[in-house]
XYZ file of C-alpha atoms in Angstrom:
549
model
C -7.045 85.527 -180.418
C -3.399 86.022 -181.904
C -4.507 89.343 -183.528
C -6.157 90.486 -180.316
C -2.898 89.922 -178.512
C -0.903 91.569 -181.094
C -3.195 94.552 -181.311
C -3.047 95.252 -177.490
C 0.619 94.846 -177.570
C 0.912 97.244 -180.319
C -1.258 99.795 -178.649
C 1.377 100.271 -176.019
C 3.115 103.752 -175.921
C 6.849 103.254 -176.980
C 9.327 105.793 -178.016
C 12.420 104.602 -179.903
C 14.038 107.938 -180.471
C 14.623 110.941 -178.090
C 12.284 114.079 -178.318
C 13.649 116.388 -180.928
C 15.194 113.621 -182.994
C 14.466 114.150 -186.748
C 14.019 110.981 -188.690
C 14.313 110.731 -192.407
C 11.449 110.064 -194.652
C 9.374 107.079 -193.744
C 10.319 104.136 -195.728
C 7.721 102.387 -197.892
C 8.162 99.130 -195.598
C 7.987 97.107 -198.838
C 9.909 93.832 -198.569
C 11.257 92.032 -201.609
C 9.437 88.562 -201.357
C 11.402 85.571 -202.785
C 9.738 82.661 -204.513
C 11.797 79.514 -202.865
C 10.871 76.042 -203.047
C 9.522 74.449 -199.971
C 12.067 74.266 -197.201
C 12.596 71.332 -194.823
C 10.766 71.839 -191.523
C 12.684 71.881 -188.269
C 12.032 69.037 -185.711
C 10.712 69.931 -182.231
C 13.386 70.103 -179.830
C 13.331 67.155 -177.338
C 15.259 66.457 -174.352
C 15.520 62.707 -175.149
C 14.765 61.878 -171.453
C 12.119 62.559 -168.853
C 13.369 65.423 -166.751
C 11.481 64.049 -163.635
C 13.416 60.815 -163.647
C 16.593 62.134 -162.211
C 18.644 61.005 -165.215
C 22.408 60.973 -164.528
C 23.771 59.604 -167.697
C 22.613 59.116 -171.315
C 24.006 56.475 -173.700
C 24.505 57.438 -177.254
C 26.374 55.978 -180.275
C 29.535 57.768 -180.721
C 30.629 58.196 -184.149
C 34.151 58.038 -185.446
C 36.190 61.313 -185.399
C 35.922 62.757 -188.920
C 39.012 63.904 -190.941
C 40.107 67.512 -191.434
C 38.447 69.117 -188.731
C 34.733 68.227 -190.054
C 31.644 67.923 -187.916
C 29.181 65.131 -187.551
C 25.456 65.238 -188.227
C 22.798 66.830 -185.799
C 19.103 66.916 -185.939
C 19.123 70.644 -187.159
C 21.304 70.170 -190.101
C 18.555 71.523 -192.487
C 19.428 75.116 -191.067
C 20.759 77.283 -193.946
C 20.773 80.875 -195.177
C 17.288 80.406 -196.659
C 15.944 78.324 -194.068
C 16.526 80.062 -190.616
C 14.976 78.725 -187.503
C 12.399 81.039 -185.979
C 14.097 81.069 -182.588
C 16.971 83.063 -184.165
C 14.674 85.966 -184.635
C 13.550 86.203 -181.052
C 14.574 89.399 -179.316
C 13.846 88.554 -175.474
C 13.443 85.073 -174.005
C 10.278 83.633 -172.977
C 9.491 81.528 -169.763
C 12.296 79.039 -169.635
C 11.024 75.420 -169.542
C 14.407 73.927 -168.676
C 15.050 76.227 -165.596
C 16.685 73.873 -163.070
C 16.607 70.675 -165.116
C 19.968 68.899 -164.403
C 22.020 67.942 -167.486
C 23.175 64.322 -167.649
C 26.475 63.203 -168.759
C 27.250 61.543 -172.189
C 28.043 57.981 -172.198
C 29.494 56.028 -175.227
C 26.815 53.371 -175.849
C 29.348 50.776 -177.044
C 31.879 51.087 -174.320
C 29.767 52.308 -171.384
C 32.307 54.913 -170.717
C 31.661 58.772 -170.105
C 32.823 60.783 -172.978
C 35.379 63.568 -172.316
C 35.829 66.743 -174.271
C 38.940 68.856 -175.378
C 39.108 70.284 -171.776
C 39.508 66.811 -170.198
C 36.137 67.272 -168.519
C 32.966 65.040 -169.002
C 30.786 65.849 -172.022
C 27.251 66.796 -170.990
C 24.298 65.177 -172.984
C 22.143 67.409 -175.220
C 20.180 65.711 -177.986
C 20.744 68.456 -180.429
C 24.483 68.760 -180.189
C 26.798 66.595 -182.330
C 29.842 64.708 -180.791
C 32.168 66.416 -183.300
C 31.764 70.139 -184.085
C 33.341 71.408 -187.136
C 36.323 73.933 -186.615
C 34.645 76.227 -189.060
C 31.085 75.897 -187.648
C 29.019 78.917 -188.771
C 27.748 81.476 -186.309
C 24.021 80.807 -187.245
C 24.553 77.160 -186.291
C 26.163 78.198 -182.900
C 23.510 80.652 -182.170
C 20.690 77.997 -182.884
C 22.350 75.451 -180.559
C 22.571 77.824 -177.566
C 19.041 79.339 -178.141
C 17.405 75.875 -178.349
C 18.310 75.024 -174.784
C 19.191 77.721 -172.305
C 21.380 75.111 -170.318
C 23.951 74.954 -173.184
C 27.162 76.969 -172.482
C 29.865 77.800 -174.970
C 32.186 75.250 -173.052
C 29.776 72.572 -174.195
C 30.473 73.407 -177.835
C 34.035 74.103 -177.412
C 34.533 70.657 -175.718
C 33.178 69.041 -178.978
C 35.326 70.971 -181.532
C 37.142 68.624 -183.823
C 40.451 70.313 -183.198
C 42.791 70.359 -186.299
C 45.661 72.138 -185.153
C 45.005 75.273 -182.859
C 42.090 75.306 -180.594
C 39.644 78.028 -181.481
C 39.136 80.634 -178.535
C 35.768 81.310 -177.084
C 35.819 84.690 -178.385
C 36.303 83.409 -182.038
C 33.201 81.502 -181.799
C 31.337 84.113 -180.031
C 32.307 86.809 -182.713
C 30.918 84.583 -185.417
C 27.590 84.642 -183.405
C 27.792 88.346 -182.893
C 28.355 88.907 -186.660
C 25.256 86.548 -187.452
C 23.056 88.547 -184.959
C 24.145 91.866 -186.738
C 22.863 90.704 -189.978
C 19.513 89.939 -188.700
C 19.223 92.652 -186.056
C 18.971 90.483 -183.064
C 20.699 91.356 -179.670
C 21.982 88.656 -177.468
C 19.117 87.227 -175.275
C 21.154 86.815 -172.030
C 24.178 89.164 -172.488
C 26.957 88.478 -170.157
C 27.406 92.231 -169.350
C 24.795 93.864 -167.130
C 25.134 97.086 -168.820
C 24.001 97.552 -172.500
C 26.817 97.283 -175.106
C 27.623 99.674 -178.098
C 26.441 96.733 -180.211
C 23.172 96.440 -178.574
C 22.419 100.180 -178.795
C 23.105 99.998 -182.421
C 21.015 96.831 -183.159
C 18.007 98.246 -181.358
C 18.202 101.271 -183.408
C 17.705 99.208 -186.530
C 14.404 97.769 -185.341
C 10.953 99.207 -185.809
C 8.607 99.982 -182.972
C 6.384 96.989 -184.206
C 9.462 94.671 -184.091
C 10.195 95.605 -180.632
C 6.589 95.182 -179.300
C 6.207 91.812 -181.052
C 9.431 90.576 -179.759
C 11.009 89.634 -183.180
C 13.512 91.045 -185.706
C 11.446 89.359 -188.525
C 9.661 91.934 -190.781
C 6.257 92.834 -189.444
C 3.512 92.950 -192.258
C 0.620 94.608 -190.534
C -1.634 94.826 -193.404
C -1.182 90.965 -194.096
C -1.027 90.233 -190.296
C 1.993 88.057 -190.748
C 5.792 87.832 -190.161
C 8.340 87.764 -192.894
C 11.449 85.764 -192.430
C 14.579 87.042 -193.991
C 16.794 85.040 -196.186
C 20.508 85.779 -196.483
C 23.208 85.447 -199.009
C 26.876 84.837 -198.525
C 26.141 85.126 -194.682
C 26.412 88.875 -195.108
C 23.198 90.446 -196.240
C 19.436 90.049 -196.452
C 18.593 88.832 -200.009
C 14.736 88.974 -199.403
C 11.922 87.612 -197.388
C 9.583 84.783 -197.349
C 6.186 84.261 -195.369
C 7.206 82.743 -192.159
C 3.863 80.993 -191.810
C 3.862 82.128 -188.089
C 1.013 83.954 -186.352
C 1.804 87.744 -185.711
C 1.960 87.129 -181.974
C 4.187 84.063 -182.189
C 7.067 85.511 -180.092
C 4.771 87.018 -177.430
C 2.345 84.039 -177.155
C 3.976 82.207 -174.400
C 3.833 85.259 -171.953
C 0.995 85.613 -169.647
C -0.947 88.947 -169.370
C 0.070 91.585 -169.143
C 2.877 90.756 -171.782
C 6.208 92.000 -170.266
C 7.530 93.125 -173.637
C 9.648 95.300 -174.021
C 11.442 93.815 -170.986
C 14.024 95.158 -168.753
C 17.164 94.928 -170.899
C 15.385 96.352 -173.925
C 13.962 99.338 -172.040
C 17.405 100.126 -170.400
C 19.093 99.819 -173.956
C 16.290 102.134 -175.404
C 16.645 104.861 -172.700
C 20.522 104.664 -173.023
C 20.251 105.308 -176.715
C 17.772 108.120 -176.409
C 19.965 109.696 -173.711
C 23.088 109.639 -176.030
C 20.945 111.093 -178.845
C 19.908 113.894 -176.511
C 23.488 114.419 -175.403
C 24.674 114.626 -179.181
C 22.052 117.169 -180.079
C 22.869 119.286 -176.995
C 26.556 119.247 -177.888
C 25.701 120.546 -181.579
C 26.555 117.145 -183.259
C 23.229 116.635 -184.909
C 19.592 115.542 -184.208
C 19.530 112.413 -186.535
C 18.853 109.058 -184.830
C 22.509 107.923 -185.277
C 24.243 111.098 -184.561
C 25.254 109.993 -181.163
C 28.064 107.946 -182.995
C 29.723 111.395 -183.373
C 30.181 111.762 -179.581
C 33.884 111.657 -178.362
C 34.862 108.655 -176.290
C 34.861 110.649 -173.006
C 31.175 111.399 -173.705
C 30.328 107.809 -174.237
C 29.548 105.186 -171.486
C 32.808 104.190 -169.620
C 32.068 100.528 -169.937
C 32.281 100.758 -173.855
C 35.904 101.773 -173.598
C 38.208 100.763 -170.502
C 40.227 103.991 -170.965
C 37.288 106.192 -170.433
C 36.568 107.640 -166.935
C 33.231 107.659 -165.248
C 32.090 111.359 -166.006
C 29.046 113.208 -164.931
C 27.100 114.704 -167.700
C 26.057 118.321 -166.513
C 24.235 119.171 -169.652
C 21.799 116.347 -169.008
C 20.859 115.347 -165.481
C 24.325 115.657 -163.785
C 24.676 111.912 -163.718
C 27.203 109.724 -165.316
C 25.999 107.113 -167.770
C 26.831 104.531 -165.240
C 24.602 106.193 -162.661
C 21.780 106.488 -165.107
C 21.755 102.834 -166.209
C 22.194 101.685 -162.554
C 19.219 103.658 -161.374
C 16.989 102.204 -164.369
C 18.029 98.716 -163.446
C 17.210 99.250 -159.875
C 13.811 100.554 -160.809
C 12.929 97.743 -163.369
C 12.198 94.267 -162.385
C 14.108 91.538 -164.510
C 11.837 89.953 -167.222
C 13.424 86.567 -167.000
C 16.203 84.929 -164.935
C 19.328 83.337 -166.245
C 20.107 79.724 -165.345
C 22.755 79.074 -162.815
C 25.668 77.175 -164.477
C 27.059 73.823 -163.053
C 29.967 73.279 -165.388
C 32.144 71.557 -165.691
C 32.307 68.360 -164.024
C 29.971 65.563 -162.616
C 26.591 66.625 -161.329
C 26.285 67.225 -157.776
C 24.622 64.809 -155.151
C 21.673 67.219 -154.638
C 19.611 68.115 -157.489
C 17.647 71.463 -157.566
C 14.664 71.376 -155.434
C 12.305 72.338 -158.350
C 13.273 72.100 -161.912
C 10.704 73.766 -164.226
C 9.886 70.340 -165.876
C 9.274 70.507 -169.526
C 7.286 67.472 -170.736
C 9.457 65.040 -172.584
C 9.252 63.241 -175.825
C 9.757 59.356 -175.979
C 13.376 58.328 -175.706
C 14.780 57.273 -178.901
C 16.152 53.938 -179.564
C 19.583 55.205 -179.853
C 19.680 56.866 -176.399
C 19.361 55.082 -173.150
C 18.631 57.126 -169.871
C 20.407 55.894 -166.701
C 18.261 56.693 -163.511
C 20.131 58.442 -160.747
C 19.862 56.826 -157.295
C 17.300 58.251 -154.889
C 18.588 61.436 -153.268
C 17.807 62.830 -149.810
C 14.956 65.297 -149.766
C 15.855 68.748 -148.546
C 14.825 69.423 -144.972
C 11.675 71.079 -144.256
C 11.778 74.461 -142.330
C 11.587 73.981 -138.672
C 8.878 76.567 -138.147
C 6.628 75.671 -141.254
C 3.522 74.807 -139.092
C 3.661 78.018 -137.154
C 4.189 80.577 -140.078
C 1.276 82.844 -139.434
C 2.086 83.934 -135.983
C 5.913 84.563 -136.481
C 5.754 87.516 -139.009
C 2.246 88.846 -139.025
C 3.449 92.152 -137.799
C 5.928 92.592 -140.550
C 3.416 91.522 -143.333
C 1.904 94.156 -145.689
C -1.645 95.545 -145.157
C -4.487 93.125 -145.619
C -5.914 92.776 -149.060
C -8.647 90.452 -150.418
C -7.240 88.327 -153.184
C -9.528 87.352 -155.908
C -10.577 83.734 -156.439
C -8.191 83.306 -159.446
C -5.025 84.641 -157.404
C -4.598 82.047 -154.783
C -1.483 80.552 -153.274
C 0.195 77.886 -155.510
C 3.374 76.035 -155.326
C 5.511 73.937 -157.877
C 6.461 70.440 -157.039
C 9.074 68.645 -159.421
C 7.698 64.927 -158.573
C 4.403 64.617 -156.944
C 5.364 61.187 -155.759
C 8.651 61.968 -154.217
C 7.968 61.695 -150.425
C 9.108 64.727 -148.564
C 10.260 66.749 -151.484
C 10.082 70.483 -150.814
C 8.088 72.484 -153.334
C 9.756 75.467 -155.002
C 8.159 78.958 -154.602
C 6.639 80.036 -157.979
C 6.310 83.339 -159.432
C 4.802 83.949 -162.995
C 5.513 87.775 -162.794
C 1.940 88.569 -162.674
C 0.897 86.589 -159.356
C 1.382 88.608 -156.281
C 4.378 86.809 -154.534
C 2.485 87.135 -151.307
C -0.007 84.547 -152.510
C 2.573 81.859 -153.052
C 3.104 78.986 -150.704
C 5.456 76.011 -150.480
C 4.310 72.672 -149.044
C 5.761 69.250 -148.901
C 4.071 66.813 -151.353
C 3.613 64.241 -148.756
C 0.969 66.322 -147.151
C -1.115 66.449 -150.406
C -4.264 68.178 -149.056
C -2.875 70.468 -146.416
C -1.186 73.820 -146.714
C -1.095 77.008 -144.692
C -3.236 77.239 -141.599
C -7.085 76.582 -142.568
C -6.279 75.891 -146.105
C -7.708 73.028 -148.227
C -5.230 72.796 -151.118
C -5.755 70.379 -154.016
C -3.100 69.015 -156.537
C -3.347 69.846 -160.169
C -1.403 69.367 -163.287
C -1.920 72.442 -165.519
C -0.448 72.928 -169.139
C 1.193 76.144 -170.251
C 0.433 78.005 -173.365
C 3.557 76.165 -175.108
C 2.331 72.678 -174.149
C 4.524 71.836 -171.256
C 2.804 70.991 -167.843
C 3.614 71.227 -164.129
C 2.258 69.903 -160.995
C 0.984 72.607 -158.640
C -0.669 72.801 -155.354
C -3.553 75.395 -155.275
C -6.938 75.863 -153.717
C -8.795 75.891 -157.123
C -8.237 74.852 -160.680
C -8.447 78.431 -161.713
C -5.553 79.311 -159.229
C -3.584 76.348 -160.568
C -3.950 77.761 -164.134
C -2.290 81.026 -163.064
C 0.982 79.391 -162.513
C 2.981 80.203 -165.698
C 6.540 79.147 -164.949
C 8.311 78.341 -161.893
C 11.324 80.065 -160.546
C 14.140 78.711 -158.354
C 13.738 79.847 -154.753
C 16.332 82.171 -153.279
C 17.094 80.068 -150.444
C 15.896 79.357 -146.860
C 16.119 83.064 -145.769
C 13.668 84.653 -143.492
C 14.801 88.157 -143.564
C 12.045 90.457 -145.020
C 12.529 91.231 -148.805
C 15.028 88.337 -149.216
C 12.585 86.359 -151.273
C 13.606 83.140 -149.491
C 11.558 79.974 -149.023
C 10.891 80.594 -145.431
C 9.796 84.178 -145.925
C 7.379 83.297 -148.700
C 5.971 80.580 -146.678
C 5.169 82.927 -143.945
C 3.749 85.663 -146.227
C 1.695 83.110 -147.934
C 0.340 81.547 -144.932
C -0.822 84.993 -143.606
C -2.442 86.001 -147.011
C -4.005 82.481 -147.563
C -5.655 82.427 -144.085
C -7.322 85.860 -144.674
C -8.376 84.726 -148.054
C -10.175 81.785 -146.586
C -11.511 83.972 -143.812
C -13.107 86.059 -146.526
C -15.267 83.220 -147.624
C -14.285 83.207 -151.150
C -12.653 79.850 -150.952
C -14.669 76.864 -151.783
C -13.745 73.320 -150.253
C -13.650 70.166 -152.367
C -11.882 71.312 -155.472
C -10.708 68.001 -157.297
C -7.395 67.296 -158.557
C -7.423 66.420 -162.221
C -4.521 64.904 -163.989
C -3.595 64.961 -167.660
C -0.529 62.975 -168.403
C 0.011 64.202 -172.021
C 3.323 65.902 -172.258
C 5.288 67.370 -175.168
C 8.752 68.660 -175.260
C 9.278 72.435 -176.264
C 12.253 74.129 -177.210
C 13.575 76.627 -174.952
C 14.138 80.367 -176.211
C 16.875 81.335 -174.001
C 20.540 81.553 -174.748
C 23.559 82.017 -172.498
C 25.828 84.839 -173.987
C 29.057 85.830 -172.430
C 30.081 88.028 -175.373
C 30.697 91.531 -176.083
C 33.769 93.056 -174.388
C 34.457 95.716 -177.093
C 38.140 95.580 -176.223
C 38.586 91.851 -175.841
C 41.471 90.380 -177.650
C 39.847 88.460 -180.679
C 41.617 85.833 -182.727
C 41.238 86.253 -186.472
C 39.095 83.640 -187.987
C-alpha cells in the first residue's frame, strides 16, 4: 500500500523550473551511507492529559534553576546531529490532531502555585518542554519542540529561557531555526508571512521533484524504496546518510486521497521561482536555475526589500510580483489551517466548540491533571429545525451524493449535553454534505435523517466521535476544522450556513433511496497520542534587526 501511494503521487506532473531553463548534468544521486551505531529511538509525543476532560491546569515537579544559563532535561534529549527526529524533515504539515485543544497552565506540584515565566505571564503546560531552556539552545531543538505540537509558540520557549544576563530576542532564536532548516533544506511549515520569502524560494530550489511530491527533504532512494536521513557535522553540513527505516510514503500517509501535496504554499513558491527564472532569462541574465539571483532589487518581489516599489513586469504578464502571487493565492485553497493563538494569560471561560481531539496516553505519575468546572454549552441556532426551507432557493443545483459521502459532524464530547458539533471538512468531502447537530439528539439530524454515532480512527491512530448516516460515511471524516462562526450569509462558511446547506443535500440524499436505516453505532475506546506535524513560524523578515548570537 505504501508503494502504491508513493507511485500514484510520483506520477503527478510537476515542473520545478521554468520552460527554457537549462539544468546542469544530472547528478548520480548517490548518497554516502554512514555506518553508525544504533541510535536511541524517540518517544511518541503524548499530551500527558485527556484533551476531552477540559483540563485547566497540570501539576508537575519543578526542578531547581540550573546555574550558568543551563537548561533542564526534556523527553527528547536524544536529539543530536546524527539522530534527527523525522518530523524535522517534513515539508508541509499534515492534518493537525491538536487543532482547537486548549492548553492547560503549568502548576508547581510542590507548592500548588501556577508557574510564571520571564514575561510575568503564566507558563502553559507542554509535556515535552523543559521548565528551564538553555540560553544557547540549538536551532534543531527549537524546531523540534515547535513542530511536535502546533500549539507551541516561540513565547512559550522564551518564557522558559534561563536568562543569564541579557534576554535573547525572538529573532535570535528564530534565526537559529532558520539556519538549521537551511542545512536540511526544509522551509518553515507555517510561515508568518503570506508571501514566499527569498529563503523559501532558494530552499525549494534545492529539493528534487521526488522530495517535493513525497513531502520530505530526506533523500529519496527510489531503487531501494526508502528514505535516507541526513546526519550533520558541526551543525553546518551534511556528513552522510543513514537508512531512516521509514516507508517511502511516510510523510504523505496521513492525508486522505487525493493527496494534497504539493500544497498551496509550495505551489506558490515554485511558481514565483519559475517567474523569476523567466524574468532573468528575458533580461539576458542567464537561463540556469539560480540565475534569478542576478536580478536587480527593483526586479525582485517588493516584500523581499522594503525599499523596493511594487512594479509591473511588462516583459512577463504586465502584473507586479505582488499581483501575480495574490492571484495564485486566491485561486488555490489552503492545504491546512493555522491554529489561532490564545496567548498569553489564563484560558478563557469558553472553550472552543470542537477541538480535534487526539487520543491521549496515560497520565504519568509526575503530572496531575486538574479538571475544569463545567462550562455552559454554546447556544443552538434558533432556526436549526427549519433549515431546509430557509435557503433552498440559494443552494447549488441538486446532485446525488454517493453512499460514502454523507453528512457528518464532529463532537468533542459525546456525553456533553447540549454541546454543539463543529462543522467538519476533510478537504475531500463536499462541504454541502456536512451537518452540525447537538449531541443530546443522538439519532436525529437534518429533516428525515436517521443519523448514528460512530467513533472512527484516522490513519495516524487518533480517533473522533462523528455523527453520520453510515459507518462508511463516518470513516470519510479525516480531520475536523473549527467552524467560522454562526454566519448565515452565502459563502461565509459559518455554522448556520453549513447546517442549511447540509439539511438540503441530506434530505435529497435520503429521498434518492440510497440511505439505509438502522446503521449501528460502534465504539472503540482504544486511543493513542500522536505528535503533530505543524509548527508556528513567525520568522523571515529579511530586513528585520537581528541580534548576534
